[in-house]
C-alpha angles and dihedrals in degrees: 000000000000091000096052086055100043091055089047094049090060088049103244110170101212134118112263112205107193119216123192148155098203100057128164135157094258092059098045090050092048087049097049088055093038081057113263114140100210133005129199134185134222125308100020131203103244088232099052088058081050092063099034092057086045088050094050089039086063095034084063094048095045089049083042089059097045097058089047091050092052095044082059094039082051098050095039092048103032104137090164084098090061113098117205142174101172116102091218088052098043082051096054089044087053084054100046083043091050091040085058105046093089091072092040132083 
């Protein structure tokens, strides 16, 4: 666990798979919100790691395209570039700003 926690404190994007031979349903839950994408206990079946590798393989695409998407969605609606003094204008730019803060981080 503390490695899992340790890897998602320092924001690496990549698919975790935990392994263990003391499983219970408190420690799975605590790894799944610690970060971990799938987590399997001891001995496991071949073809539920199976799964489990294919599930973390599309979770990192699909990652992968959403950080793609916002990086577009970025460049396409920056308005940090547009200089204003008008009040009216400062006020649509802090809406545009606000409107664009879901994609963002």
């Amino acid at each position: 666990m503390e490695v899992l926690r340790t890897l998602r404190s320092k924001s690496y994007v990549f698919p975790i798979i935990m392994l263990t031979a003391h499983g219970n349903v408190a420690l799975a839950v605590e790894a799944m919100k610690a970060g971990a994408n799938e987590y399997l206990t001891k001995p496991f079946d071949l073809e539920e790691l199976k799964l489990a590798i294919d599930k973390a393989l599309k979770f990192s695409g699909l990652a992968a395209e959403v950080e793609r998407l916002r990086s577009e969605l970025d460049k396409e609606y920056d308005v940090e570039g547009i200089v204003a003094a008008d009040p009216g204008m400062l006020d649509v730019l802090s809406t545009i700003r606000r409107s664009l803060r879901p994609w963002r981080r």
